Amino acid sequence: MTDEKRGRHLPQSIGIRVLDSARFAGGFAQLVTQTAREFFLPPFPFRLIVEQLKAIGVDSFFLVVITGLATGSVMALQFGQGLARFGGTLYVPKLTSLAILREMGPVFTSLLLAGRIGSGMASEISSMKVTQQIDAIRALGTSPTQRIVIPRVVACMIALPLLTLIADYIALFGAMMISKLELSIGFGFFIAKIIETITLTDLFTGMAKTVVFAFFISFTACWRGLNTEGGTEGVGKSTTWVVVTASIFIMIADFFLSKLFFELVYPKY
């Protein structure tokens, strides 16, 4: 394509992207509003929520454990090698514990779940959409929001904070092991410095972030799945789109939440 043709198509491409973004924002807000409106309507889908908790939480357990162990080990090794140049190795427990509880644990776990759970939700709901199962649910007089959206949103917002809590402790364990093996920092000293440094505020603010991340992951996947078009090809595109979009939401939300917590919650040193 020549530069002249690219120049002619550029405004059109920008306009299409702007319209797609506006359509997503409007549809996302509408789905959130509809979910809030139908959340308290009977019957409440307890069984479906339990099924989703298993799919989201239990089936992701070992993946979260491996990721947490690797994250804590790498952070302790990097901090230790970097601080060793300045004689600051003894600060490794403080730095790793704060970084894991406030940032690395919540963000890495959420990104991991965005890839696994977000893509799974999107592909499942998209398949139901293109095979007209969503229309069949409506024809039976049942709301797709109650049967599809609410169970996944509730389960995700319950499972992700709990998985993050597990990932935090596993990451701290990995950091403690590497500190002992590579930096000659004893277990007792490491644990004492963690207790001295971190507070319940650090733990709960990190978990609070994951509730927001779960909100974006679940609603993004549900909205895209319910609006998928184009058959099996559309299912593949929706899956990729959800993973990318949810990851972007997580990174942007993390910045603003961190800024908010530093202003309102974290102590000023």
Tab-separated table of C-alpha atoms in Angstrom:
chain	number	residue	atom	x	y	z
A	1	MET	CA	0.000	0.000	0.000
A	2	THR	CA	1.409	3.385	-0.976
A	3	ASP	CA	1.869	6.243	1.489
A	4	GLU	CA	-0.992	8.112	-0.188
A	5	LYS	CA	-3.385	5.204	0.335
A	6	ARG	CA	-2.221	4.782	3.917
A	7	GLY	CA	-2.920	8.456	4.501
A	8	ARG	CA	-6.451	8.102	3.161
A	9	HIS	CA	-7.176	5.011	5.256
A	10	LEU	CA	-5.666	6.362	8.495
A	11	PRO	CA	-8.651	8.585	9.502
A	12	GLN	CA	-11.021	5.725	8.705
A	13	SER	CA	-8.994	3.301	10.823
A	14	ILE	CA	-8.886	5.753	13.724
A	15	GLY	CA	-12.634	6.323	13.464
A	16	ILE	CA	-13.336	2.588	13.530
A	17	ARG	CA	-11.187	2.151	16.631
A	18	VAL	CA	-12.871	5.058	18.384
A	19	LEU	CA	-16.317	3.642	17.576
A	20	ASP	CA	-15.272	0.179	18.777
A	21	SER	CA	-13.958	1.666	22.025
A	22	ALA	CA	-17.175	3.632	22.555
A	23	ARG	CA	-19.244	0.524	21.815
A	24	PHE	CA	-17.216	-1.486	24.321
A	25	ALA	CA	-17.477	1.208	27.019
A	26	GLY	CA	-21.230	1.501	26.569
A	27	GLY	CA	-21.804	-2.244	26.432
A	28	PHE	CA	-19.533	-2.837	29.424
A	29	ALA	CA	-21.397	-0.264	31.516
A	30	GLN	CA	-24.751	-1.690	30.422
A	31	LEU	CA	-23.711	-5.220	31.378
A	32	VAL	CA	-22.494	-4.057	34.801
A	33	THR	CA	-25.759	-2.198	35.395
A	34	GLN	CA	-27.872	-5.149	34.311
A	35	THR	CA	-25.858	-7.516	36.508
A	36	ALA	CA	-26.309	-5.253	39.525
A	37	ARG	CA	-30.038	-5.052	38.824
A	38	GLU	CA	-30.511	-8.822	38.519
A	39	PHE	CA	-28.090	-9.822	41.260
A	40	PHE	CA	-30.731	-9.859	44.005
A	41	LEU	CA	-33.498	-11.392	41.898
A	42	PRO	CA	-34.416	-15.006	42.728
A	43	PRO	CA	-33.308	-17.650	42.206
A	44	PHE	CA	-29.701	-17.013	43.274
A	45	PRO	CA	-27.361	-19.340	41.304
A	46	PHE	CA	-25.485	-20.974	44.207
A	47	ARG	CA	-24.768	-24.208	42.326
A	48	LEU	CA	-23.395	-22.383	39.300
A	49	ILE	CA	-21.189	-20.222	41.523
A	50	VAL	CA	-19.758	-23.319	43.217
A	51	GLU	CA	-19.011	-24.844	39.810
A	52	GLN	CA	-17.234	-21.685	38.715
A	53	LEU	CA	-15.296	-21.517	41.981
A	54	LYS	CA	-13.914	-24.949	41.217
A	55	ALA	CA	-13.052	-24.029	37.635
A	56	ILE	CA	-11.472	-20.701	38.600
A	57	GLY	CA	-10.006	-21.355	42.031
A	58	VAL	CA	-9.331	-25.043	42.609
A	59	ASP	CA	-8.137	-25.787	39.080
A	60	SER	CA	-5.742	-22.820	39.209
A	61	PHE	CA	-4.172	-23.757	42.540
A	62	PHE	CA	-1.006	-25.498	41.350
A	63	LEU	CA	-0.397	-22.913	38.653
A	64	VAL	CA	-0.571	-20.159	41.274
A	65	VAL	CA	1.747	-22.075	43.616
A	66	ILE	CA	4.402	-22.512	40.929
A	67	THR	CA	4.150	-18.879	39.873
A	68	GLY	CA	4.336	-17.618	43.455
A	69	LEU	CA	7.351	-19.783	44.255
A	70	ALA	CA	9.196	-18.615	41.153
A	71	THR	CA	8.301	-14.963	41.755
A	72	GLY	CA	9.510	-14.910	45.352
A	73	SER	CA	12.712	-16.773	44.519
A	74	VAL	CA	13.621	-14.498	41.631
A	75	MET	CA	12.878	-11.328	43.592
A	76	ALA	CA	15.024	-12.417	46.544
A	77	LEU	CA	17.863	-13.352	44.203
A	78	GLN	CA	17.699	-10.074	42.279
A	79	PHE	CA	17.380	-7.875	45.380
A	80	GLY	CA	20.132	-9.829	47.108
A	81	GLN	CA	22.615	-9.578	44.256
A	82	GLY	CA	21.837	-5.906	43.720
A	83	LEU	CA	22.052	-4.875	47.370
A	84	ALA	CA	25.184	-6.952	47.972
A	85	ARG	CA	27.173	-4.326	46.042
A	86	PHE	CA	26.283	-1.754	48.702
A	87	GLY	CA	26.356	-4.024	51.727
A	88	GLY	CA	22.574	-3.949	52.022
A	89	THR	CA	21.806	-7.660	51.851
A	90	LEU	CA	20.063	-7.562	55.231
A	91	TYR	CA	17.336	-5.386	53.697
A	92	VAL	CA	16.241	-8.181	51.354
A	93	PRO	CA	13.486	-9.527	53.674
A	94	LYS	CA	11.920	-6.079	54.033
A	95	LEU	CA	12.027	-5.237	50.329
A	96	THR	CA	10.797	-8.593	49.084
A	97	SER	CA	7.939	-8.831	51.583
A	98	LEU	CA	6.632	-5.352	50.785
A	99	ALA	CA	7.002	-5.811	47.028
A	100	ILE	CA	5.275	-9.202	47.075
A	101	LEU	CA	2.314	-8.221	49.242
A	102	ARG	CA	1.691	-4.817	47.709
A	103	GLU	CA	2.455	-5.394	44.036
A	104	MET	CA	4.010	-8.557	42.674
A	105	GLY	CA	1.647	-11.049	44.258
A	106	PRO	CA	-1.603	-9.326	43.249
A	107	VAL	CA	-0.443	-8.257	39.787
A	108	PHE	CA	1.284	-11.478	38.711
A	109	THR	CA	-1.570	-13.650	40.004
A	110	SER	CA	-4.157	-11.469	38.259
A	111	LEU	CA	-2.261	-11.475	34.969
A	112	LEU	CA	-1.942	-15.238	35.217
A	113	LEU	CA	-5.669	-15.598	35.854
A	114	ALA	CA	-6.464	-13.141	33.057
A	115	GLY	CA	-4.709	-15.511	30.675
A	116	ARG	CA	-6.217	-18.697	32.044
A	117	ILE	CA	-9.644	-17.676	33.322
A	118	GLY	CA	-10.319	-14.734	31.003
A	119	SER	CA	-9.601	-16.763	27.908
A	120	GLY	CA	-11.578	-19.715	29.235
A	121	MET	CA	-14.639	-17.603	30.011
A	122	ALA	CA	-14.457	-15.832	26.658
A	123	SER	CA	-14.121	-19.025	24.630
A	124	GLU	CA	-16.910	-20.802	26.538
A	125	ILE	CA	-19.403	-17.941	26.315
A	126	SER	CA	-18.430	-17.154	22.708
A	127	SER	CA	-19.049	-20.774	21.740
A	128	MET	CA	-22.464	-20.603	23.398
A	129	LYS	CA	-23.197	-17.410	21.485
A	130	VAL	CA	-22.231	-18.643	18.009
A	131	THR	CA	-24.061	-21.943	18.537
A	132	GLN	CA	-27.202	-20.015	19.604
A	133	GLN	CA	-27.275	-21.469	23.115
A	134	ILE	CA	-27.667	-17.938	24.480
A	135	ASP	CA	-30.790	-17.501	22.361
A	136	ALA	CA	-32.097	-20.832	23.656
A	137	ILE	CA	-31.640	-19.640	27.248
A	138	ARG	CA	-33.635	-16.505	26.481
A	139	ALA	CA	-36.322	-18.572	24.718
A	140	LEU	CA	-36.762	-20.630	27.907
A	141	GLY	CA	-37.489	-17.429	29.815
A	142	THR	CA	-34.168	-17.408	31.697
A	143	SER	CA	-31.857	-14.433	31.871
A	144	PRO	CA	-28.357	-15.095	30.438
A	145	THR	CA	-27.052	-12.592	32.963
A	146	GLN	CA	-28.208	-14.735	35.889
A	147	ARG	CA	-27.042	-18.046	34.430
A	148	ILE	CA	-23.818	-16.927	32.761
A	149	VAL	CA	-22.538	-13.581	34.004
A	150	ILE	CA	-23.360	-13.491	37.725
A	151	PRO	CA	-21.839	-16.914	38.603
A	152	ARG	CA	-18.593	-16.085	36.817
A	153	VAL	CA	-18.284	-12.583	38.252
A	154	VAL	CA	-19.012	-13.669	41.833
A	155	ALA	CA	-16.727	-16.701	41.628
A	156	CYS	CA	-13.895	-14.675	40.127
A	157	MET	CA	-14.171	-11.959	42.774
A	158	ILE	CA	-14.047	-14.613	45.513
A	159	ALA	CA	-11.368	-16.874	44.055
A	160	LEU	CA	-8.817	-14.307	42.898
A	161	PRO	CA	-8.182	-12.696	46.334
A	162	LEU	CA	-7.856	-16.154	47.915
A	163	LEU	CA	-5.452	-17.302	45.206
A	164	THR	CA	-3.465	-14.113	45.697
A	165	LEU	CA	-3.233	-14.809	49.441
A	166	ILE	CA	-1.839	-18.265	48.668
A	167	ALA	CA	0.566	-16.837	46.095
A	168	ASP	CA	1.816	-14.248	48.613
A	169	TYR	CA	2.709	-16.836	51.225
A	170	ILE	CA	4.283	-19.182	48.704
A	171	ALA	CA	6.321	-16.290	47.263
A	172	LEU	CA	7.528	-15.330	50.752
A	173	PHE	CA	8.497	-18.947	51.359
A	174	GLY	CA	10.464	-19.025	48.097
A	175	ALA	CA	12.178	-15.745	48.981
A	176	MET	CA	13.085	-17.102	52.421
A	177	MET	CA	14.589	-20.271	50.936
A	178	ILE	CA	16.688	-18.362	48.394
A	179	SER	CA	17.807	-15.916	51.093
A	180	LYS	CA	19.036	-18.840	53.167
A	181	LEU	CA	20.732	-20.729	50.340
A	182	GLU	CA	22.189	-17.847	48.329
A	183	LEU	CA	22.511	-14.940	50.781
A	184	SER	CA	23.132	-16.765	54.075
A	185	ILE	CA	20.161	-15.052	55.741
A	186	GLY	CA	18.720	-17.274	58.461
A	187	PHE	CA	15.070	-18.284	58.603
A	188	GLY	CA	14.575	-16.674	61.994
A	189	PHE	CA	16.026	-13.348	60.883
A	190	PHE	CA	13.980	-13.377	57.669
A	191	ILE	CA	10.705	-14.072	59.499
A	192	ALA	CA	11.487	-11.482	62.191
A	193	LYS	CA	12.102	-8.791	59.572
A	194	ILE	CA	8.879	-9.682	57.748
A	195	ILE	CA	6.876	-9.392	60.977
A	196	GLU	CA	8.621	-6.102	61.730
A	197	THR	CA	7.989	-4.651	58.277
A	198	ILE	CA	4.619	-5.701	56.905
A	199	THR	CA	1.227	-4.909	58.385
A	200	LEU	CA	-2.294	-6.127	57.784
A	201	THR	CA	-2.775	-2.980	55.719
A	202	ASP	CA	-0.166	-4.168	53.228
A	203	LEU	CA	-1.877	-7.544	52.969
A	204	PHE	CA	-5.430	-6.260	52.666
A	205	THR	CA	-4.644	-3.508	50.162
A	206	GLY	CA	-2.981	-6.062	47.913
A	207	MET	CA	-6.016	-8.313	48.142
A	208	ALA	CA	-8.332	-5.337	47.578
A	209	LYS	CA	-6.574	-4.729	44.275
A	210	THR	CA	-7.409	-8.244	43.141
A	211	VAL	CA	-11.121	-7.647	43.712
A	212	VAL	CA	-10.953	-4.778	41.221
A	213	PHE	CA	-8.838	-6.872	38.838
A	214	ALA	CA	-11.344	-9.742	39.078
A	215	PHE	CA	-14.141	-7.302	38.261
A	216	PHE	CA	-12.433	-6.242	35.036
A	217	ILE	CA	-11.385	-9.772	34.039
A	218	SER	CA	-14.824	-11.316	34.496
A	219	PHE	CA	-16.919	-8.529	33.006
A	220	THR	CA	-14.578	-8.064	30.039
A	221	ALA	CA	-14.719	-11.787	29.263
A	222	CYS	CA	-18.491	-11.979	29.686
A	223	TRP	CA	-19.182	-8.899	27.575
A	224	ARG	CA	-16.984	-10.041	24.726
A	225	GLY	CA	-18.372	-13.560	24.850
A	226	LEU	CA	-21.957	-12.342	24.700
A	227	ASN	CA	-21.136	-10.101	21.722
A	228	THR	CA	-19.027	-12.512	19.681
A	229	GLU	CA	-19.799	-12.824	15.986
A	230	GLY	CA	-18.256	-14.659	13.072
A	231	GLY	CA	-18.434	-18.331	14.045
A	232	THR	CA	-15.347	-20.230	15.209
A	233	GLU	CA	-13.039	-17.538	13.859
A	234	GLY	CA	-14.843	-15.004	16.052
A	235	VAL	CA	-14.337	-17.246	19.093
A	236	GLY	CA	-10.571	-17.213	18.560
A	237	LYS	CA	-10.487	-13.448	18.105
A	238	SER	CA	-12.599	-12.900	21.212
A	239	THR	CA	-10.309	-15.073	23.316
A	240	THR	CA	-7.210	-13.135	22.275
A	241	TRP	CA	-8.964	-9.790	22.675
A	242	VAL	CA	-10.082	-10.584	26.224
A	243	VAL	CA	-6.603	-11.583	27.400
A	244	VAL	CA	-5.019	-8.432	25.982
A	245	THR	CA	-7.763	-6.076	27.170
A	246	ALA	CA	-7.986	-7.560	30.670
A	247	SER	CA	-4.194	-7.347	31.054
A	248	ILE	CA	-4.265	-3.674	30.043
A	249	PHE	CA	-7.051	-3.014	32.549
A	250	ILE	CA	-5.018	-4.691	35.286
A	251	MET	CA	-1.891	-2.638	34.644
A	252	ILE	CA	-3.755	0.670	34.423
A	253	ALA	CA	-5.922	-0.068	37.469
A	254	ASP	CA	-2.839	-1.112	39.444
A	255	PHE	CA	-1.243	2.299	38.951
A	256	PHE	CA	-4.301	4.235	40.071
A	257	LEU	CA	-5.006	1.919	43.005
A	258	SER	CA	-1.373	2.136	44.149
A	259	LYS	CA	-1.544	5.916	43.963
A	260	LEU	CA	-4.806	5.922	45.930
A	261	PHE	CA	-3.439	3.633	48.640
A	262	PHE	CA	-0.246	5.666	48.986
A	263	GLU	CA	-2.346	8.774	49.528
A	264	LEU	CA	-4.976	7.323	51.855
A	265	VAL	CA	-3.809	4.105	53.467
A	266	TYR	CA	-0.070	3.507	53.528
A	267	PRO	CA	1.837	5.262	56.333
A	268	LYS	CA	3.963	8.246	55.393
A	269	TYR	CA	7.649	7.684	56.087
